[in-house]
Tab-separated table of C-alpha atoms (C1' of nucleotides) in Angstrom:
chain	number	residue	atom	x	y	z
Z	61	UNK	CA	-52.228	-69.049	21.296
Z	62	UNK	CA	-48.815	-68.022	19.585
Z	63	UNK	CA	-46.936	-71.435	18.892
Z	64	UNK	CA	-43.697	-72.470	20.178
Z	65	UNK	CA	-42.249	-71.473	17.092
Z	66	UNK	CA	-43.213	-68.038	17.150
Z	67	UNK	CA	-42.066	-67.656	21.132
Z	68	UNK	CA	-38.771	-69.235	20.160
Z	69	UNK	CA	-38.270	-66.779	16.780
Z	70	UNK	CA	-38.950	-63.540	19.496
Z	71	UNK	CA	-36.847	-64.989	22.333
Z	72	UNK	CA	-33.868	-65.715	20.193
Z	73	UNK	CA	-34.000	-62.377	18.462
Z	74	UNK	CA	-33.740	-60.710	22.001
Z	75	UNK	CA	-30.975	-62.689	22.426
Z	76	UNK	CA	-29.204	-61.587	19.740
Z	77	UNK	CA	-30.410	-58.242	20.317
Z	78	UNK	CA	-28.976	-58.182	23.394
Z	79	UNK	CA	-25.380	-59.758	21.905
Z	80	UNK	CA	-25.278	-56.618	19.318
Z	81	UNK	CA	-22.601	-54.875	21.547
Z	82	UNK	CA	-20.213	-57.653	21.137
Z	83	UNK	CA	-20.262	-57.023	17.399
Z	84	UNK	CA	-20.036	-60.849	16.108
Z	85	UNK	CA	-22.409	-63.118	14.839
Z	86	UNK	CA	-24.191	-65.475	17.131
Z	87	UNK	CA	-24.281	-69.189	17.240
Z	88	UNK	CA	-27.748	-70.991	17.009
Z	89	UNK	CA	-25.487	-73.385	19.741
Z	90	UNK	CA	-25.183	-70.362	22.122
Z	91	UNK	CA	-28.879	-69.011	21.648
Z	92	UNK	CA	-30.134	-72.643	21.938
Z	93	UNK	CA	-28.613	-73.666	25.094
Z	94	UNK	CA	-28.732	-70.169	26.825
Z	95	UNK	CA	-32.927	-69.874	25.902
Z	96	UNK	CA	-33.582	-73.915	25.927
Z	97	UNK	CA	-34.722	-74.044	22.312
Z	98	UNK	CA	-34.491	-77.521	20.728
Z	99	UNK	CA	-31.071	-76.621	18.368
Z	100	UNK	CA	-32.089	-77.907	15.335
Z	101	UNK	CA	-35.672	-76.555	15.623
Z	102	UNK	CA	-34.213	-73.214	16.053
Z	103	UNK	CA	-31.743	-73.652	12.780
Z	104	UNK	CA	-35.147	-73.703	11.153
Z	105	UNK	CA	-36.531	-70.464	12.615
Z	106	UNK	CA	-33.711	-68.532	12.443
Z	107	UNK	CA	-33.288	-69.716	8.623
Z	108	UNK	CA	-36.780	-68.698	7.798
Z	109	UNK	CA	-36.208	-65.164	9.833
Z	110	UNK	CA	-33.145	-64.499	7.625
Z	111	UNK	CA	-35.288	-65.703	4.446
Z	112	UNK	CA	-37.533	-62.903	5.394
Z	113	UNK	CA	-34.830	-60.262	5.833
Z	114	UNK	CA	-34.878	-60.152	9.509
Z	115	UNK	CA	-31.709	-61.840	9.873
Z	116	UNK	CA	-28.414	-62.202	8.226
Z	117	UNK	CA	-25.978	-65.089	8.741
Z	118	UNK	CA	-22.477	-65.886	7.803
Z	119	UNK	CA	-21.632	-69.512	7.276
Z	120	UNK	CA	-18.494	-71.441	8.215
Z	121	UNK	CA	-16.193	-70.788	10.705
Z	122	UNK	CA	-16.625	-67.103	12.965
Z	123	UNK	CA	-20.326	-67.900	11.439
Z	124	UNK	CA	-23.398	-67.502	13.217
Z	125	UNK	CA	-26.631	-64.632	12.692
Z	126	UNK	CA	-27.026	-61.091	13.517
Z	127	UNK	CA	-29.664	-58.616	12.971
Z	128	UNK	CA	-30.204	-57.174	9.426
Z	129	UNK	CA	-31.486	-53.845	10.808
Z	130	UNK	CA	-31.651	-52.401	13.747
Z	131	UNK	CA	-33.973	-54.136	16.867
Z	132	UNK	CA	-35.780	-50.936	17.295
Z	133	UNK	CA	-36.537	-51.407	13.436
Z	134	UNK	CA	-38.090	-54.563	13.884
Z	135	UNK	CA	-41.726	-54.871	15.311
Z	136	UNK	CA	-43.260	-57.432	17.146
Z	137	UNK	CA	-46.006	-58.018	14.538
Z	138	UNK	CA	-43.600	-58.478	11.818
Z	139	UNK	CA	-42.098	-61.556	13.242
Z	140	UNK	CA	-45.384	-62.580	14.557
Z	141	UNK	CA	-46.612	-62.693	11.144
Z	142	UNK	CA	-43.677	-64.362	9.545
Z	143	UNK	CA	-43.963	-67.218	11.760
Z	144	UNK	CA	-47.495	-67.728	12.734
Z	145	UNK	CA	-49.254	-65.638	9.863
Z	146	UNK	CA	-52.577	-63.736	11.010
Z	147	UNK	CA	-52.859	-62.269	14.159
Z	148	UNK	CA	-56.568	-61.505	13.790
Z	149	UNK	CA	-59.083	-63.718	15.273
Z	150	UNK	CA	-61.149	-64.355	12.290
Z	151	UNK	CA	-60.039	-64.856	8.986
Z	152	UNK	CA	-62.556	-62.276	7.557
Z	153	UNK	CA	-60.904	-59.552	9.735
Z	154	UNK	CA	-57.565	-59.835	9.300
Z	155	UNK	CA	-55.466	-57.007	7.956
Z	156	UNK	CA	-52.647	-59.024	6.387
Z	157	UNK	CA	-54.051	-62.511	5.845
Z	158	UNK	CA	-57.885	-61.280	4.550
Z	159	UNK	CA	-59.608	-64.231	3.520
Z	160	UNK	CA	-63.442	-64.253	3.160
Z	161	UNK	CA	-65.089	-66.998	5.382
Z	162	UNK	CA	-67.019	-69.710	3.252
Z	163	UNK	CA	-70.518	-69.487	5.169
Z	164	UNK	CA	-71.582	-66.599	6.123
Z	165	UNK	CA	-71.779	-62.841	4.258
Z	166	UNK	CA	-70.063	-60.537	5.970
Z	167	UNK	CA	-72.709	-57.634	6.147
Z	168	UNK	CA	-74.757	-59.966	7.967
Z	169	UNK	CA	-72.124	-61.862	10.509
Z	170	UNK	CA	-72.969	-61.137	14.079
Z	171	UNK	CA	-69.733	-61.720	15.354
Z	172	UNK	CA	-67.125	-59.620	12.739
Z	173	UNK	CA	-67.264	-56.367	14.679
Z	174	UNK	CA	-66.505	-57.847	18.104
Z	175	UNK	CA	-63.468	-59.714	16.229
Z	176	UNK	CA	-62.631	-56.314	14.696
Z	177	UNK	CA	-62.588	-54.943	18.181
Z	178	UNK	CA	-59.862	-57.602	19.474
Z	179	UNK	CA	-58.267	-57.071	16.283
Z	180	UNK	CA	-57.746	-53.400	17.005
Z	181	UNK	CA	-57.255	-53.748	20.949
Z	182	UNK	CA	-54.689	-56.477	20.031
Z	183	UNK	CA	-52.642	-54.071	17.752
Z	184	UNK	CA	-52.922	-51.433	19.804
Z	185	UNK	CA	-50.351	-53.189	22.391
Z	186	UNK	CA	-48.384	-55.263	19.664
Z	187	UNK	CA	-47.665	-52.359	17.131
Z	188	UNK	CA	-45.718	-50.578	20.001
Z	189	UNK	CA	-43.523	-53.644	20.467
Z	190	UNK	CA	-39.794	-53.857	18.964
Z	191	UNK	CA	-37.121	-56.219	19.641
Z	192	UNK	CA	-35.481	-53.413	21.237
Z	193	UNK	CA	-38.490	-52.659	23.581
Z	194	UNK	CA	-38.522	-55.750	24.293
Z	195	UNK	CA	-35.117	-56.126	25.089
Z	196	UNK	CA	-34.986	-53.096	27.566
Z	197	UNK	CA	-38.154	-54.212	29.654
V	245	UNK	CA	-57.077	-67.491	15.021
V	246	UNK	CA	-60.327	-69.425	16.440
V	247	UNK	CA	-61.647	-72.564	15.013
V	248	UNK	CA	-64.258	-72.934	12.694
V	249	UNK	CA	-65.720	-75.208	15.225
V	250	UNK	CA	-66.240	-72.227	17.728
V	251	UNK	CA	-67.045	-70.106	14.907
V	252	UNK	CA	-69.905	-72.602	14.257
V	253	UNK	CA	-70.922	-72.774	17.986
V	254	UNK	CA	-71.440	-68.834	18.351
V	255	UNK	CA	-73.383	-68.589	15.267
V	256	UNK	CA	-75.493	-71.796	15.982
V	257	UNK	CA	-76.301	-70.467	19.550
V	258	UNK	CA	-77.033	-66.765	18.012
V	259	UNK	CA	-79.141	-68.638	16.106
V	260	UNK	CA	-80.850	-70.217	18.551
V	261	UNK	CA	-81.125	-67.167	20.731
V	262	UNK	CA	-83.046	-65.416	17.746
V	263	UNK	CA	-85.760	-68.317	17.514
V	264	UNK	CA	-86.331	-68.174	21.549
V	265	UNK	CA	-89.823	-66.615	21.071
V	266	UNK	CA	-91.036	-69.373	18.703
V	267	UNK	CA	-90.784	-71.310	22.316
V	268	UNK	CA	-90.041	-74.418	20.696
V	269	UNK	CA	-86.849	-76.802	20.459
V	270	UNK	CA	-84.776	-76.197	17.491
V	271	UNK	CA	-83.452	-78.479	14.862
V	272	UNK	CA	-79.861	-79.320	14.215
V	273	UNK	CA	-80.854	-79.596	10.421
V	274	UNK	CA	-82.707	-76.280	10.391
V	275	UNK	CA	-79.303	-74.969	12.313
V	276	UNK	CA	-77.063	-76.719	9.654
V	277	UNK	CA	-78.914	-75.426	6.642
V	278	UNK	CA	-79.488	-71.654	7.204
V	279	UNK	CA	-76.010	-71.077	8.848
V	280	UNK	CA	-74.460	-73.233	6.198
V	281	UNK	CA	-72.960	-75.614	8.931
V	282	UNK	CA	-72.076	-79.066	8.311
V	283	UNK	CA	-74.557	-80.759	9.961
V	284	UNK	CA	-72.974	-83.851	11.659
V	285	UNK	CA	-69.940	-81.634	12.716
V	286	UNK	CA	-72.908	-79.232	14.234
V	287	UNK	CA	-74.202	-82.244	15.755
V	288	UNK	CA	-71.052	-82.887	17.954
V	289	UNK	CA	-70.622	-79.178	18.917
V	290	UNK	CA	-74.391	-78.921	19.966
V	291	UNK	CA	-73.845	-81.547	22.238
V	292	UNK	CA	-70.775	-80.336	23.589
V	293	UNK	CA	-72.468	-77.155	24.514
V	294	UNK	CA	-75.289	-79.213	26.176
V	295	UNK	CA	-73.039	-81.232	28.075
V	296	UNK	CA	-71.382	-78.120	29.365
V	297	UNK	CA	-74.425	-76.519	30.314
V	298	UNK	CA	-75.092	-73.734	27.910
V	299	UNK	CA	-77.817	-75.986	26.124
V	300	UNK	CA	-80.221	-78.516	26.782
V	301	UNK	CA	-81.538	-81.008	24.180
V	302	UNK	CA	-84.639	-83.100	24.008
V	303	UNK	CA	-84.750	-86.365	21.912
V	304	UNK	CA	-87.171	-87.837	19.783
V	305	UNK	CA	-89.697	-86.421	17.869
V	306	UNK	CA	-90.431	-82.854	18.415
V	307	UNK	CA	-86.895	-82.697	19.845
V	308	UNK	CA	-84.253	-80.330	19.078
V	309	UNK	CA	-81.895	-77.707	21.450
V	310	UNK	CA	-82.698	-74.490	23.410
V	311	UNK	CA	-80.627	-72.463	25.527
V	312	UNK	CA	-80.481	-73.521	29.195
V	313	UNK	CA	-80.203	-70.078	30.599
V	314	UNK	CA	-81.265	-66.875	29.148
V	315	UNK	CA	-79.185	-65.549	26.148
V	316	UNK	CA	-77.498	-62.845	28.365
V	317	UNK	CA	-76.058	-65.054	30.995
V	318	UNK	CA	-74.080	-66.815	27.964
V	319	UNK	CA	-71.176	-65.150	27.548
V	320	UNK	CA	-68.802	-65.251	24.568
V	321	UNK	CA	-66.093	-66.046	26.640
V	322	UNK	CA	-67.712	-68.875	28.114
V	323	UNK	CA	-68.124	-70.383	24.642
V	324	UNK	CA	-65.162	-69.831	23.380
V	325	UNK	CA	-63.308	-71.416	26.287
V	326	UNK	CA	-65.482	-74.464	25.890
V	327	UNK	CA	-64.785	-75.018	22.166
V	328	UNK	CA	-61.172	-73.982	21.964
V	329	UNK	CA	-59.933	-73.390	25.230
V	330	UNK	CA	-57.793	-70.562	26.460
V	331	UNK	CA	-58.169	-67.205	24.976
V	332	UNK	CA	-54.784	-65.717	25.596
V	333	UNK	CA	-51.931	-66.029	23.610
V	334	UNK	CA	-49.322	-67.670	26.096
V	335	UNK	CA	-50.239	-70.537	28.261
V	336	UNK	CA	-48.358	-68.950	31.211
V	337	UNK	CA	-50.843	-65.578	31.064
V	338	UNK	CA	-53.670	-67.442	30.759
V	339	UNK	CA	-56.444	-66.742	33.428
V	340	UNK	CA	-58.426	-70.390	33.102
V	341	UNK	CA	-55.907	-72.166	31.343
V	342	UNK	CA	-52.685	-71.460	32.935
V	343	UNK	CA	-49.718	-73.482	32.276
V	344	UNK	CA	-45.659	-72.313	33.011
V	345	UNK	CA	-43.551	-72.406	30.153
V	346	UNK	CA	-41.145	-75.333	29.939
V	347	UNK	CA	-38.075	-73.271	28.882
V	348	UNK	CA	-38.308	-70.006	30.805
V	349	UNK	CA	-38.444	-68.643	34.303
V	350	UNK	CA	-41.476	-65.706	33.931
V	351	UNK	CA	-39.724	-63.159	36.283
V	352	UNK	CA	-37.140	-63.376	33.618
V	353	UNK	CA	-39.665	-63.855	30.685
V	354	UNK	CA	-39.320	-60.672	28.156
V	355	UNK	CA	-42.708	-61.577	26.603
V	356	UNK	CA	-44.627	-62.180	29.417
V	357	UNK	CA	-45.733	-58.353	29.934
V	358	UNK	CA	-46.692	-57.792	26.254
V	359	UNK	CA	-49.147	-60.578	26.519
V	360	UNK	CA	-50.382	-60.167	29.425
V	361	UNK	CA	-51.422	-56.577	27.851
V	362	UNK	CA	-53.035	-58.538	24.874
V	363	UNK	CA	-54.648	-60.565	27.131
V	364	UNK	CA	-56.398	-57.364	29.209
V	365	UNK	CA	-57.275	-55.829	26.479
V	366	UNK	CA	-58.717	-58.716	24.401
V	367	UNK	CA	-61.177	-59.674	27.477
V	368	UNK	CA	-62.171	-55.780	27.550
V	369	UNK	CA	-63.714	-56.618	24.326
V	370	UNK	CA	-64.721	-59.984	24.909
V	371	UNK	CA	-66.092	-59.532	28.025
V	372	UNK	CA	-68.952	-57.106	27.491
V	373	UNK	CA	-70.337	-59.639	24.812
V	374	UNK	CA	-73.184	-62.105	25.499
V	375	UNK	CA	-75.340	-64.459	23.276
V	376	UNK	CA	-77.763	-61.647	23.675
V	377	UNK	CA	-75.440	-58.733	22.791
V	378	UNK	CA	-74.252	-60.534	19.202
V	379	UNK	CA	-77.993	-61.374	18.434
V	380	UNK	CA	-78.985	-57.771	18.845
V	381	UNK	CA	-75.982	-56.213	17.064
E	12	DA	C1'	-96.077	-99.484	15.454
E	13	DT	C1'	-94.086	-95.338	13.058
E	14	DA	C1'	-91.117	-91.563	12.360
E	15	DA	C1'	-88.464	-88.161	13.695
E	16	DA	C1'	-85.224	-86.439	16.546
E	17	DT	C1'	-80.539	-86.512	19.342
E	18	DA	C1'	-76.657	-89.756	21.486
E	19	DC	C1'	-73.052	-92.508	20.620
E	20	DT	C1'	-69.232	-94.824	18.882
E	21	DA	C1'	-66.121	-95.493	15.194
E	22	DT	C1'	-63.425	-93.745	12.007
E	23	DC	C1'	-60.916	-90.852	8.475
E	24	DA	C1'	-57.925	-87.272	5.739
E	25	DA	C1'	-55.281	-83.301	6.014
E	26	DA	C1'	-52.769	-79.732	8.267
E	27	DT	C1'	-50.104	-77.958	11.894
E	28	DA	C1'	-46.953	-78.251	15.605
E	29	DG	C1'	-42.915	-79.558	16.950
E	30	DA	C1'	-39.423	-81.688	16.124
E	31	DT	C1'	-34.746	-84.765	14.523
E	32	DA	C1'	-31.096	-86.685	11.315
E	33	DG	C1'	-27.501	-86.490	8.469
E	34	DG	C1'	-25.257	-84.634	5.071
E	35	DA	C1'	-23.576	-80.561	1.827
E	36	DT	C1'	-21.803	-76.335	1.632
E	37	DT	C1'	-19.203	-72.447	2.855
E	38	DA	C1'	-15.101	-70.068	5.227
E	39	DA	C1'	-11.463	-68.981	8.330
E	40	DT	C1'	-6.986	-70.576	9.851
E	41	DA	C1'	-3.108	-73.163	10.673
R	229	DT	C1'	-4.472	-77.239	1.501
R	230	DA	C1'	-6.299	-80.110	5.461
R	231	DT	C1'	-9.070	-78.960	9.030
R	232	DT	C1'	-12.553	-77.110	11.959
R	233	DA	C1'	-16.436	-75.193	12.539
R	234	DA	C1'	-20.252	-73.149	11.226
R	235	DT	C1'	-24.971	-72.594	8.290
R	236	DC	C1'	-27.598	-74.665	4.514
R	237	DC	C1'	-30.647	-78.233	2.604
R	238	DT	C1'	-33.494	-82.263	2.321
R	239	DA	C1'	-36.133	-85.688	4.272
R	240	DT	C1'	-38.505	-87.925	7.644
R	241	DC	C1'	-40.926	-88.689	11.513
R	242	DT	C1'	-44.581	-88.490	15.631
R	243	DA	C1'	-48.064	-86.669	17.586
R	244	DT	C1'	-51.990	-83.609	17.663
R	245	DT	C1'	-55.681	-80.824	16.157
R	246	DT	C1'	-58.706	-79.910	12.700
R	247	DG	C1'	-63.019	-80.622	10.293
R	248	DA	C1'	-65.424	-83.943	9.220
R	249	DT	C1'	-68.551	-88.313	7.874
R	250	DA	C1'	-70.874	-92.447	8.582
R	251	DG	C1'	-73.459	-95.856	10.927
R	252	DT	C1'	-76.688	-97.256	14.486
R	253	DA	C1'	-78.571	-96.675	19.135
R	254	DT	C1'	-82.113	-94.721	21.829
R	255	DT	C1'	-85.792	-91.711	23.172
R	256	DT	C1'	-90.279	-89.592	22.275
R	257	DA	C1'	-94.694	-87.918	20.085
R	258	DT	C1'	-98.189	-89.463	18.181
DNA sequence: ATAAATACTATCAAATAGATAGGATTAATA
DNA sequence: TATTAATCCTATCTATTTGATAGTATTTAT
């Protein structure tokens, strides 16, 4: 399962992307209200996305958040990895967060192969998606 | 990610399946030693699998665990769902643990479709697998 | 009886999830 | 320059989950 935090992050980005034509910074409060996301929790999420160069922020009056890149240049997997970490179901098959299992040797692991397949089929779907493609659909 | 607990459960079942020909109950202690799983934690896992009619147990001397069904009749997804719950990445696309999201209407949800696809591709891989198929590979 | 096994109950520590509160800082503008 | 409106930051909190350990009760073969 992805976390609520991750779901909120994706929804917030899609919301911001949908307002791009308005050419102004989007308020945390507006996103929180429209997407039913707890405001203070959303603040943390948006700041994290900014720290990871997905968003840019402007402080003070007329402040808010905007996409730092175009919506089609922000992939769904990038957002998921920033917020939740690995996408794979086992650390030892993760492409971006690989960790060896403590208890087993990978050559003889009975389940590694299956979860590599799951990872690949999952990424087949997710890699094609961007904030732009989610906004359109 | 699946939990360690789930990984242990799968490995324990594969181990037990591999000893089927010996026609005797398998000891928790043997599985723990061979698969490097904490013994007391494994006890809990095996009991949970027994409570869910995957294993049968025998107490006392010469006791231990055996598969309650044949290895090819125990699917990987069944074990994963018993130990970890939903396989899907969103509650609202789970086949076995469906829950509506609090904050959004499903008709207008931008991300539901993608995660339905992920679920389907994941199950394409996992549904084909059983304790038997994992034992052979 | 004894030994060897699971069953059960209770507990625990650390991490993660999911927030909330309150004040500091920045920036536009009147 | 005071005001207002926004993000930024730090601290904190609760509940749940994860991953486990300890100790005792019960069962069973011999």
